[in-house]
PDB file of C-alpha atoms and ligand atoms in Angstrom:
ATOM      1  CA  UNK A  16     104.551 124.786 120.213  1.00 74.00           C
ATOM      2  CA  UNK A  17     106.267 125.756 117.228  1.00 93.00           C
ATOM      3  CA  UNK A  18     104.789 125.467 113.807  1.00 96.00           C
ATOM      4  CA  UNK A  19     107.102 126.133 111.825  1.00 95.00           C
ATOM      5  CA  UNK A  20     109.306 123.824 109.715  1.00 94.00           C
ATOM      6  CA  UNK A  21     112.915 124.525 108.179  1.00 95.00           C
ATOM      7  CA  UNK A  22     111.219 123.867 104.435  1.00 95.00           C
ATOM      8  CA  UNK A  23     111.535 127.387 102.791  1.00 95.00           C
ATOM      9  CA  UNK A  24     108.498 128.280 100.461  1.00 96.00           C
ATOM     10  CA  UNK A  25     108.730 128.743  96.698  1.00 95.00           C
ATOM     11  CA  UNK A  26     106.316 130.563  96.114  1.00 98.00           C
ATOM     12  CA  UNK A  27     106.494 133.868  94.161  1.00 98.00           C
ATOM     13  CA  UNK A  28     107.801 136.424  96.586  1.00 98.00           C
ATOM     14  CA  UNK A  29     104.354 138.800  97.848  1.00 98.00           C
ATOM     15  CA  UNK A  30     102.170 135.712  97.309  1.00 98.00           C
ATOM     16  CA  UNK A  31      99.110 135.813  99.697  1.00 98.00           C
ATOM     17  CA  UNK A  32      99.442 132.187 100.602  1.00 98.00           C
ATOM     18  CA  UNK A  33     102.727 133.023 102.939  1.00 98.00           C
ATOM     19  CA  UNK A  34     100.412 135.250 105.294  1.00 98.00           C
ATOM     20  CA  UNK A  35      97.930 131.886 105.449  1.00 98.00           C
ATOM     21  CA  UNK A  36     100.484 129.935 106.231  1.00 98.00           C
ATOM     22  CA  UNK A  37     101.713 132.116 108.959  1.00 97.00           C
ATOM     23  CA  UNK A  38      98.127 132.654 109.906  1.00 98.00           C
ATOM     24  CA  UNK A  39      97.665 128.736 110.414  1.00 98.00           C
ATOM     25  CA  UNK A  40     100.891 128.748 111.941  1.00 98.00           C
ATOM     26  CA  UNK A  41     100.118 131.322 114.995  1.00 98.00           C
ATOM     27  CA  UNK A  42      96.072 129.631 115.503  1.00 98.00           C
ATOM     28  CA  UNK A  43      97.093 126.390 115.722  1.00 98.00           C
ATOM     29  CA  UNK A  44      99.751 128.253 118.569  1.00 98.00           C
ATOM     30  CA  UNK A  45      97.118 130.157 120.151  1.00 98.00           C
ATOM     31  CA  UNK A  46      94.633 127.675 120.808  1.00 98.00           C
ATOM     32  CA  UNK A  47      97.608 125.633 122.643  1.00 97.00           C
ATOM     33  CA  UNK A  48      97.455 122.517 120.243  1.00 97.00           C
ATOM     34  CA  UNK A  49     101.299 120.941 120.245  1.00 97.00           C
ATOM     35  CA  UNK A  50     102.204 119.862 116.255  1.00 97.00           C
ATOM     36  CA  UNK A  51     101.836 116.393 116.943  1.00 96.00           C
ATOM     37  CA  UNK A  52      98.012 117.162 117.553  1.00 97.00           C
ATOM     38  CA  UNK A  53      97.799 118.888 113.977  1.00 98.00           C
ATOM     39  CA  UNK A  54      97.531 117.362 110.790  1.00 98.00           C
ATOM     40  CA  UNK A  55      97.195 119.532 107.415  1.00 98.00           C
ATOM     41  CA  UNK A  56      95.745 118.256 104.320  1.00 98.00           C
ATOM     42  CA  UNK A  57      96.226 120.048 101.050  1.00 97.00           C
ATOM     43  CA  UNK A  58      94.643 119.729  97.558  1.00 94.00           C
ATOM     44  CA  UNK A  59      97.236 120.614  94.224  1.00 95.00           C
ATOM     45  CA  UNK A  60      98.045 124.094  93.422  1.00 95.00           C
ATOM     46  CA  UNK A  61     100.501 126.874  94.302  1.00 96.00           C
ATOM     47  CA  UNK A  62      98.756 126.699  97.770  1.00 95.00           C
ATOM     48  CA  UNK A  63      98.735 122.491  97.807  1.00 94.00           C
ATOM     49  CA  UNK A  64     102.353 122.815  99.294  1.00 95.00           C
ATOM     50  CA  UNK A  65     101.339 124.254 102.132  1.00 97.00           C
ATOM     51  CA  UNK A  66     100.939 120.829 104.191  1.00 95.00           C
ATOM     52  CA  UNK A  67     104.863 120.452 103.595  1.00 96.00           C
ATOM     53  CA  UNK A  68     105.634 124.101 105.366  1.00 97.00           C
ATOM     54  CA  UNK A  69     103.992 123.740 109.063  1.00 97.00           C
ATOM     55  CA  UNK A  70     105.172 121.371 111.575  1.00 97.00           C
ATOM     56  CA  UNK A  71     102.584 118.833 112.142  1.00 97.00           C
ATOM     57  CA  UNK A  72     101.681 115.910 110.212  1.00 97.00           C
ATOM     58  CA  UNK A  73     100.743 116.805 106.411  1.00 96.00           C
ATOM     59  CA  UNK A  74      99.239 114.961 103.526  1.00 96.00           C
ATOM     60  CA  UNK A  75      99.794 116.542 100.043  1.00 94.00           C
ATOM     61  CA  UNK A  76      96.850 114.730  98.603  1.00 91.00           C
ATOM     62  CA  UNK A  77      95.513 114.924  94.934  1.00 92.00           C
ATOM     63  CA  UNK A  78      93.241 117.600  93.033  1.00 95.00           C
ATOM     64  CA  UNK A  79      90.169 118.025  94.768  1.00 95.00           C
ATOM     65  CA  UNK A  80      90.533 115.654  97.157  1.00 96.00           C
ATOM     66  CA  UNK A  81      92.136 116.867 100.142  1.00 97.00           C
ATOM     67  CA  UNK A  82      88.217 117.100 102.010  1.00 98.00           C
ATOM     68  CA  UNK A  83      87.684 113.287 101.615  1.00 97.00           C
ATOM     69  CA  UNK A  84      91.527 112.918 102.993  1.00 97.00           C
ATOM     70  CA  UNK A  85      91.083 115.355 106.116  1.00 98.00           C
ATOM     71  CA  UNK A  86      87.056 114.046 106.958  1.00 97.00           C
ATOM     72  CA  UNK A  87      88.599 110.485 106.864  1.00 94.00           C
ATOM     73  CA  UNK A  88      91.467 111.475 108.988  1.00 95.00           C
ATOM     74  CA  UNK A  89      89.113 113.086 111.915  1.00 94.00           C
ATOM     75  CA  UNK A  90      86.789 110.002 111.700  1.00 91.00           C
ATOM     76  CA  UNK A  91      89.469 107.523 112.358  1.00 90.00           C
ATOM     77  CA  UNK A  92      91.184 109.981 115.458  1.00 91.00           C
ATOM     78  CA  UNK A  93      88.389 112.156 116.991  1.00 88.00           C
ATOM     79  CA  UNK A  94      91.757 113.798 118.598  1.00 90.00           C
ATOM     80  CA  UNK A  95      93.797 114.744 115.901  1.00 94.00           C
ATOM     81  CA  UNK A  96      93.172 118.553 114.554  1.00 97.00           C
ATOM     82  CA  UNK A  97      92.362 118.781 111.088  1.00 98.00           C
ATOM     83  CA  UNK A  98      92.901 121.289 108.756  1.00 98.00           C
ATOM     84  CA  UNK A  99      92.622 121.043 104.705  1.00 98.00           C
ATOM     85  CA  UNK A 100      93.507 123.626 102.387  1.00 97.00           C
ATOM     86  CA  UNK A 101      93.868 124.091  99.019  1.00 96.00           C
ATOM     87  CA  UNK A 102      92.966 126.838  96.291  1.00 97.00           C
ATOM     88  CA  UNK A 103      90.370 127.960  94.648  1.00 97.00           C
ATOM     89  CA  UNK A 104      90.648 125.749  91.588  1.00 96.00           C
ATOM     90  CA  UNK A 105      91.415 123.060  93.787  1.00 96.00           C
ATOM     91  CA  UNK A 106      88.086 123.017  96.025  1.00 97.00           C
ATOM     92  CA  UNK A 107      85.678 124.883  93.446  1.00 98.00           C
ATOM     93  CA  UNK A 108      86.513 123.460  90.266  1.00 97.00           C
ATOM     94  CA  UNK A 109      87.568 119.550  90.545  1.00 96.00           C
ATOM     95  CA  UNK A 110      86.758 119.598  93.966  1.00 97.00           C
ATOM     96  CA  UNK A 111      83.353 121.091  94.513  1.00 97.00           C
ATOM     97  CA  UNK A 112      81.238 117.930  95.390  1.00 97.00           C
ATOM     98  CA  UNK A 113      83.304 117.403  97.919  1.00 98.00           C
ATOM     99  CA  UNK A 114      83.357 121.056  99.412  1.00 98.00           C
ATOM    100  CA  UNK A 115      79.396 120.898  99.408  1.00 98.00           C
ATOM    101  CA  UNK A 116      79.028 117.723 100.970  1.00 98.00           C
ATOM    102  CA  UNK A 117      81.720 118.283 103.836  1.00 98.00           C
ATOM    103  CA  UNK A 118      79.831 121.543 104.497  1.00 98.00           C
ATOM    104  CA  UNK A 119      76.501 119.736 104.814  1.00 97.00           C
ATOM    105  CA  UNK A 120      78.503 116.578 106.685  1.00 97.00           C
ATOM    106  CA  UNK A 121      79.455 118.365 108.850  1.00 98.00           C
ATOM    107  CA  UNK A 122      82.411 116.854 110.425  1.00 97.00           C
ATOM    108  CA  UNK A 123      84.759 118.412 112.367  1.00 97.00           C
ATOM    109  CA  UNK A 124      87.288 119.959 109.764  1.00 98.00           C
ATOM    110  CA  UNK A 125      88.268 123.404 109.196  1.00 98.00           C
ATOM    111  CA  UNK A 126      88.506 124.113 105.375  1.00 98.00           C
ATOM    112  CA  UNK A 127      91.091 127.203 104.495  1.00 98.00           C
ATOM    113  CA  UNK A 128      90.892 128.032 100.923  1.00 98.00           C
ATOM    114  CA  UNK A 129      93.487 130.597  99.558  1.00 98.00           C
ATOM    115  CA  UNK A 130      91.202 132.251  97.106  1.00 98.00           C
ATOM    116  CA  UNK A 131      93.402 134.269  94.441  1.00 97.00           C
ATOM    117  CA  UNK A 132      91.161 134.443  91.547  1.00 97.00           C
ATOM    118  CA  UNK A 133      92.693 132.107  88.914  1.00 97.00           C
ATOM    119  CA  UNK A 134      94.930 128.848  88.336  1.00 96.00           C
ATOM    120  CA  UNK A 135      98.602 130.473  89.471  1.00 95.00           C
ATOM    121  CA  UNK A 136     100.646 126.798  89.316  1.00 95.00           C
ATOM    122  CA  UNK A 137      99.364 126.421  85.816  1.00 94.00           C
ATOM    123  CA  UNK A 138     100.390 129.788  84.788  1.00 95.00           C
ATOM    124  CA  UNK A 139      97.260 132.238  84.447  1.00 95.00           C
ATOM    125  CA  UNK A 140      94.025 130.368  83.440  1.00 96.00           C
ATOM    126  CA  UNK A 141      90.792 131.041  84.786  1.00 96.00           C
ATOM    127  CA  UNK A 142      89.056 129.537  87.782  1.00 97.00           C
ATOM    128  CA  UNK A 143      85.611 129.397  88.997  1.00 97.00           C
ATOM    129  CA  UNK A 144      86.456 132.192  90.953  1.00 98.00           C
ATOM    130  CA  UNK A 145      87.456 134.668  88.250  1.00 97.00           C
ATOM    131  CA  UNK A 146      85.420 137.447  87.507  1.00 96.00           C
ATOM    132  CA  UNK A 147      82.577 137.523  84.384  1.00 97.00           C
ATOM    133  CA  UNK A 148      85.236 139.423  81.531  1.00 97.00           C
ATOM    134  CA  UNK A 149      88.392 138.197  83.131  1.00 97.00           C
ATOM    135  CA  UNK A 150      90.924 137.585  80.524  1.00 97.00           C
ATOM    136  CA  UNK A 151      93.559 134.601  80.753  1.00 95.00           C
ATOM    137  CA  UNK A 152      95.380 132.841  78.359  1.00 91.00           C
ATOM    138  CA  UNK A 153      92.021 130.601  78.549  1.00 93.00           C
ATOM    139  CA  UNK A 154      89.750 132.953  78.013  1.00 96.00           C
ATOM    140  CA  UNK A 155      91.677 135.536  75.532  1.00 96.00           C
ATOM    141  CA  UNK A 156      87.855 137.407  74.935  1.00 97.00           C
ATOM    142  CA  UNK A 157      86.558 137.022  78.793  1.00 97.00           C
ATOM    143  CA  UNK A 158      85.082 135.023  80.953  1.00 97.00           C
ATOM    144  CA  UNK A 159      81.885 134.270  79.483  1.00 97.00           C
ATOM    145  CA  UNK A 160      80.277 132.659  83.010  1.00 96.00           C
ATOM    146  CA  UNK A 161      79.594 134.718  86.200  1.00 97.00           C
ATOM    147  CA  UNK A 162      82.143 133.785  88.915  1.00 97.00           C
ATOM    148  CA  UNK A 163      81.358 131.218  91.445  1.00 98.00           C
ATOM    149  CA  UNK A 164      79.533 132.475  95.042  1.00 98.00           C
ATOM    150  CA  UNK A 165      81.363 130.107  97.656  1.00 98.00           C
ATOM    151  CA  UNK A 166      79.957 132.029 100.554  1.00 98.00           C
ATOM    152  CA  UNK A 167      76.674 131.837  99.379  1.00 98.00           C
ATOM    153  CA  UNK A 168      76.897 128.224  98.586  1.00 98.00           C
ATOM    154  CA  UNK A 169      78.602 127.379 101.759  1.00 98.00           C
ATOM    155  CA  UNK A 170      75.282 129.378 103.540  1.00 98.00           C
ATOM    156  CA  UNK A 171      72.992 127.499 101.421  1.00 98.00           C
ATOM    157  CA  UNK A 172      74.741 124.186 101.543  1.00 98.00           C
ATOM    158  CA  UNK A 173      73.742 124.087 105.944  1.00 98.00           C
ATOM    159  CA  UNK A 174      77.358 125.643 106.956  1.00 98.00           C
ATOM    160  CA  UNK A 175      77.867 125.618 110.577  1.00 98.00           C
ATOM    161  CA  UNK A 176      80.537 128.054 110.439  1.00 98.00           C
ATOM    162  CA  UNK A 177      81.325 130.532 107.764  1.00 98.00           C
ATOM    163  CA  UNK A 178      84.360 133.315 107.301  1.00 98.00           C
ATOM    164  CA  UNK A 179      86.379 135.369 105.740  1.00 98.00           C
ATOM    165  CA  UNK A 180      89.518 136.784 105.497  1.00 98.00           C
ATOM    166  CA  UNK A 181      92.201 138.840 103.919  1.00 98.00           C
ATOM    167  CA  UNK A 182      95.887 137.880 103.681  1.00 97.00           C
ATOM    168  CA  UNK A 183      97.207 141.233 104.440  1.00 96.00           C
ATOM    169  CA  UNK A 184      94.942 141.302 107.833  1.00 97.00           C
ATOM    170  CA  UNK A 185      96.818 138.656 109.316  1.00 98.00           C
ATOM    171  CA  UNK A 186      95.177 139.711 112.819  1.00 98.00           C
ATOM    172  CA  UNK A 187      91.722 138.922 111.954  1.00 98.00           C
ATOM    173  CA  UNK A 188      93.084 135.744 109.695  1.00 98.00           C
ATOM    174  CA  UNK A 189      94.339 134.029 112.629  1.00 98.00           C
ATOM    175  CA  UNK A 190      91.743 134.881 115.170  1.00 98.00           C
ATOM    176  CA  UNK A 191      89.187 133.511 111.958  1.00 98.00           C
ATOM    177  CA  UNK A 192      91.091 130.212 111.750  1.00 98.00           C
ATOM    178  CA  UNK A 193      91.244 130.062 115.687  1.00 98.00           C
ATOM    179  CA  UNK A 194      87.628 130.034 116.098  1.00 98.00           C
ATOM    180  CA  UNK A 195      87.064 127.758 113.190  1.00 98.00           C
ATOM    181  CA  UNK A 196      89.467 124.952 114.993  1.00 98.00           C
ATOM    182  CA  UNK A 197      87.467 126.051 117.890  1.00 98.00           C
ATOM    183  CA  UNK A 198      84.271 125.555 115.964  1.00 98.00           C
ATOM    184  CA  UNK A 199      82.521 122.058 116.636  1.00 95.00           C
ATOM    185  CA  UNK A 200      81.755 121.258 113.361  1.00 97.00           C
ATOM    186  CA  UNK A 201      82.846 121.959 109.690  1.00 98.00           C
ATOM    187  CA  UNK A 202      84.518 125.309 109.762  1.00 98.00           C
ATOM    188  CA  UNK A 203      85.081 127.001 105.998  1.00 98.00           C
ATOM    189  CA  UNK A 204      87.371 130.264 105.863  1.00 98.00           C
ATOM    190  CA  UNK A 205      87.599 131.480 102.620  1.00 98.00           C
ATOM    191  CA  UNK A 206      91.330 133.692 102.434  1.00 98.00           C
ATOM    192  CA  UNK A 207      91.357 136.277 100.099  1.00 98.00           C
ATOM    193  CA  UNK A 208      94.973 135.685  99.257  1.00 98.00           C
ATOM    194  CA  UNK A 209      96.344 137.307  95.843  1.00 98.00           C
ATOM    195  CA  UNK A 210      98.404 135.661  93.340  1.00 98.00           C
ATOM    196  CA  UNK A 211     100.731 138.604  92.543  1.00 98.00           C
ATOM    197  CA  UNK A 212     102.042 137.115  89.484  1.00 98.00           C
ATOM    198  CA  UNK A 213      99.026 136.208  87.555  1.00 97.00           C
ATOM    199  CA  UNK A 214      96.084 138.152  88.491  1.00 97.00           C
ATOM    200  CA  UNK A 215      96.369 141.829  87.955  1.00 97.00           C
ATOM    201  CA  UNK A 216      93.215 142.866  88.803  1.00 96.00           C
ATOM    202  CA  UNK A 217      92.655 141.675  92.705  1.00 97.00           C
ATOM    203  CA  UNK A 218      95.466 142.892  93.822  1.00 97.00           C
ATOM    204  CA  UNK A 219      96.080 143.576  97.193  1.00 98.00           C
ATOM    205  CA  UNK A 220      95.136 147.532  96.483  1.00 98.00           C
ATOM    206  CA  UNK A 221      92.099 146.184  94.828  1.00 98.00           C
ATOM    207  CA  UNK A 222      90.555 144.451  97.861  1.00 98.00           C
ATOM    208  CA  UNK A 223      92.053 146.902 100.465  1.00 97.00           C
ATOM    209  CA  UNK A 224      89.453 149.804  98.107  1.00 98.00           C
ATOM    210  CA  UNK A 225      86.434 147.236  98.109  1.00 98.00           C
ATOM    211  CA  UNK A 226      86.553 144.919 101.499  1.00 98.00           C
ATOM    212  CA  UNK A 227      83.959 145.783 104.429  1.00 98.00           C
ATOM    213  CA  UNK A 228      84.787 144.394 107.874  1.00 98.00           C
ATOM    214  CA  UNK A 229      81.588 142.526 109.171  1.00 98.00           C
ATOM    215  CA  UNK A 230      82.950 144.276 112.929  1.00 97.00           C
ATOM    216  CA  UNK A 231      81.981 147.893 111.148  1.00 97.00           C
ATOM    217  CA  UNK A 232      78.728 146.701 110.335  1.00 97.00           C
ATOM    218  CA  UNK A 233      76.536 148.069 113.191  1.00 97.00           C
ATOM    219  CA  UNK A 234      74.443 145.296 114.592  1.00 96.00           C
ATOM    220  CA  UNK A 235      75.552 142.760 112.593  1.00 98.00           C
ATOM    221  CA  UNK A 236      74.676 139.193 114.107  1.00 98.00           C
ATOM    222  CA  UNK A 237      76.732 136.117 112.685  1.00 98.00           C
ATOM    223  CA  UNK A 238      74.108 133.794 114.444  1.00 98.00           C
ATOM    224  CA  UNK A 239      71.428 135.193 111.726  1.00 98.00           C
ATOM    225  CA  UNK A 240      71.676 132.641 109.182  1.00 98.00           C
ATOM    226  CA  UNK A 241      69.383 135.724 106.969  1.00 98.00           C
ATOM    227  CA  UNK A 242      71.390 138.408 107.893  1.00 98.00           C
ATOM    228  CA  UNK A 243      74.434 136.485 106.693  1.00 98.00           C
ATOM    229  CA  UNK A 244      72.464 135.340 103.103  1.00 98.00           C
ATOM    230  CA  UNK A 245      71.567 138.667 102.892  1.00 98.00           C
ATOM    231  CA  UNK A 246      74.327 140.406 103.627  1.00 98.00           C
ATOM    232  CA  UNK A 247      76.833 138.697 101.415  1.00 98.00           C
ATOM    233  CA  UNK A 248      74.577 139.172  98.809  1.00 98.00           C
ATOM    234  CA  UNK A 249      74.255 143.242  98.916  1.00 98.00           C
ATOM    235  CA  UNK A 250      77.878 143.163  99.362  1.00 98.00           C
ATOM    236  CA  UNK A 251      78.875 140.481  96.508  1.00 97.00           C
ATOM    237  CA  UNK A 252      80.837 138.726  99.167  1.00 98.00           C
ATOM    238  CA  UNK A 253      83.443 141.409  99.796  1.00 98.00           C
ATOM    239  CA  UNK A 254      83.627 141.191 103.256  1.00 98.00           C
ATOM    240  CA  UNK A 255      85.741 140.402 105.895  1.00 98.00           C
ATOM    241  CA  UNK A 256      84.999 138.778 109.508  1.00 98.00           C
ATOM    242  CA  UNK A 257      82.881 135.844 110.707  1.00 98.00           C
ATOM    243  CA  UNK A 258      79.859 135.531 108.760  1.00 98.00           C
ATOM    244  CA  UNK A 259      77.958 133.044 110.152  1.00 98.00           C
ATOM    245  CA  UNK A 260      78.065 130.725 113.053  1.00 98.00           C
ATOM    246  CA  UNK A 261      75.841 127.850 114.178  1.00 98.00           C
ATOM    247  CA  UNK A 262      76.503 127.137 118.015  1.00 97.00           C
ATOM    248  CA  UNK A 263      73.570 124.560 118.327  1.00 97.00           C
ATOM    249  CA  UNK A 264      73.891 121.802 116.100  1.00 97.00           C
ATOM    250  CA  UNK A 265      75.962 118.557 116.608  1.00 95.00           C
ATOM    251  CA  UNK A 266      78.892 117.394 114.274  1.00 95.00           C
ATOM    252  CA  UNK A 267      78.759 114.876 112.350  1.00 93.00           C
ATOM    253  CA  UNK A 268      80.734 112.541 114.627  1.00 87.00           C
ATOM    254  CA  UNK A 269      79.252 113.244 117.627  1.00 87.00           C
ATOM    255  CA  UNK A 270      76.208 112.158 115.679  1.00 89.00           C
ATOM    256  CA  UNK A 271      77.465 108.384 114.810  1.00 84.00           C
ATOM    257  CA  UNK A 272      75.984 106.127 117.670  1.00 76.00           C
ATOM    258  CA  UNK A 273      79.487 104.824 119.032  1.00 68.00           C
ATOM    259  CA  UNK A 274      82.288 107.058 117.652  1.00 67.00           C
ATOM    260  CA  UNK A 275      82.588 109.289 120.897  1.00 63.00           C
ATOM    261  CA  UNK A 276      83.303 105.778 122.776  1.00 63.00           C
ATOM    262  CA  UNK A 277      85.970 104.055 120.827  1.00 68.00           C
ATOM    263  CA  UNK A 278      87.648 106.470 118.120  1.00 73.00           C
ATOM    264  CA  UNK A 279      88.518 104.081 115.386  1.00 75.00           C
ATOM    265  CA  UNK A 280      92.941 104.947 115.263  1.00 78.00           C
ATOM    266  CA  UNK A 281      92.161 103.047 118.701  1.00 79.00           C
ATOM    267  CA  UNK A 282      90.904 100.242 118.233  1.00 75.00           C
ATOM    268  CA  UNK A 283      93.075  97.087 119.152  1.00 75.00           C
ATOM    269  CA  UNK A 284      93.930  95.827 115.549  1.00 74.00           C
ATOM    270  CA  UNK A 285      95.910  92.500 116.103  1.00 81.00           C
ATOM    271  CA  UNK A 286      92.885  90.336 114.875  1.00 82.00           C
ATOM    272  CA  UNK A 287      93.372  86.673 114.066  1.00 87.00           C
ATOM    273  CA  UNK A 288      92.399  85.898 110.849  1.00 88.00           C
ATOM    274  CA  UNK A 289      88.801  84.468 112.508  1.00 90.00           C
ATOM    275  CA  UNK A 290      88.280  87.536 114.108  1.00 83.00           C
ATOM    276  CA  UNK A 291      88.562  89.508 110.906  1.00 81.00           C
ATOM    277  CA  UNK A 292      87.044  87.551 108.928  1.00 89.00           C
ATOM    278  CA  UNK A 293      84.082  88.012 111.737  1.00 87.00           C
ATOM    279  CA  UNK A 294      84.120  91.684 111.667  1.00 77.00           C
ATOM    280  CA  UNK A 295      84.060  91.377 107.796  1.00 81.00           C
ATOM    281  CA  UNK A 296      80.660  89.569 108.004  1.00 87.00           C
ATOM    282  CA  UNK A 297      79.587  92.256 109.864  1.00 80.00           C
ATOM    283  CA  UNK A 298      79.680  94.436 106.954  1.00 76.00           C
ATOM    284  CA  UNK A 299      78.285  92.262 104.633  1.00 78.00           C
TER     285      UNK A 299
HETATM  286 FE1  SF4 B   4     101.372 132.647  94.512  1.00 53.29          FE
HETATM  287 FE2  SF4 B   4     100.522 133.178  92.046  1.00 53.29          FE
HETATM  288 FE3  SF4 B   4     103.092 132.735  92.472  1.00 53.29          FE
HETATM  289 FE4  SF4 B   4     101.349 130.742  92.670  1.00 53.29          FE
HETATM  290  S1  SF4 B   4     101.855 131.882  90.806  1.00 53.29           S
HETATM  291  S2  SF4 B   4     103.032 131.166  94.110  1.00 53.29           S
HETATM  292  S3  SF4 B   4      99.545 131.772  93.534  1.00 53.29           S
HETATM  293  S4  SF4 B   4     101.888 134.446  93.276  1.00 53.29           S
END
């Protein structure tokens, strides 16, 4: 069960996105999945290459898509693993229609997003994610907008499964992306993972000073859908851990009348051209 590939990153040296990938890496280990089981799905961005550095199957997709790739790819095998990834940019910018409705879909994906803060494969512009006064080559006087709440969004949006992590904790990273392949259901882990080349102001010192682990905070529940809102709100989303977790409700697939019976990647395809043109009819 090993992960890893002979493709050597490029990213910058003391990019976040190598502990992610090592993070992924060591989960999809630990939960005894063999790479042939595995498929990753990436978006575009500094972080989009990550599908061609683990040993499984990977799909570098286009920007913003990678959710509609990986949700198709777990409809049509209900055995495959699926993870997606991608940046920031990638799922909150271009991508953000997608990231809601997966969340509220509900199928059983997990999302990792390697959230550094700004567009690093572009060379320094400003993402959803930036900070209100962040200055970039885009915005020379400051962000004028207030940055983007994912975690709050994801809550509000019906997540099943919400986290966080760090990319220097790689400990609590890969026990977070465990449990979210674990999770049955739509699992999104949002990585604080710093682009040391670009963005000068989270920096890994910067998050170490303002991150709280949700395991410090004395009887915190991640089952409390309101503790979690409220929570992430008092502490602007700086936290670490799972946040929230919905044990209950079905995934999306296990919802279509059917699916669990006859996965789609099975079905016996060598259809004369009567039968297709049947099934066709079907649809029509
Ligand atoms: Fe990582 Fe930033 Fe370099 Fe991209 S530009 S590889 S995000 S450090």
């Amino acid at each position: 069960k090993d992960f890893r590939n002979s493709v050597k990153p490029n990213w910058c040296p003391g990019c976040g996105d190598f502990s992610v990938q090592a993070a992924i890496q060591r989960a999809a280990a630990n939960v005894g999945i063999e790479p042939h089981e595995l498929a990753v799905v990436a978006g575009i961005g500094c972080s989009g290459r990550i599908a061609g550095y683990i040993n499984s199957y990977g799909f570098h997709g286009i920007h913003g898509r990678a959710l509609p790739i990986a949700q198709g790819l777990k409809m049509a095998n209900r055995d495959l693993n699926v993870i997606a990834s991608g940046g920031d940019g990638d799922g909150f910018a271009i991508g953000m229609a997608h990231t809601v409705h997966a969340i509220r879909r509900n199928i059983d994906v997990t999302y990792v997003v390697m959230d550094n803060q700004i567009y690093g494969l572009t060379k320094g512009q400003t993402s959803p994610r930036s900070a209100q006064g962040f200055i970039t080559k885009s915005t020379p006087g400051g962000a004028i907008e207030p940055s983007l709440k994912p975690l709050e969004v994801a809550l509000s949006a019906g997540a099943t499964f919400v986290a966080q992590g760090f990319s220097t904790d790689i400990k609590e990273l890969t026990a977070l992306i465990e449990a979210g392949i674990q999770h049955k259901g739509f699992s999104f882990i949002n990585v604080f993972s710093p682009c040391v080349t670009y963005n000068k102001i989270n920096t890994y010192e910067w998050f170490k000073e303002h991150l709280t682990k949700l395991a410090d905070i004395e009887g915190y529940d991640a089952q409390n859908r309101e503790l979690a809102m409220q929570t992430v709100m008092e502490k602007e989303g700086l936290v670490t851990g799972i946040i929230y977790q919905d044990l209950e409700t079905k995934s999306y697939q296990e919802k279509v009348p059917g699916y669990s019976e006859q996965p789609l990647s099975e079905l016996d395809m060598n259809l004369s051209e009567g039968q297709f043109n049947d099934l066709v009819k079907e649809f029509m």
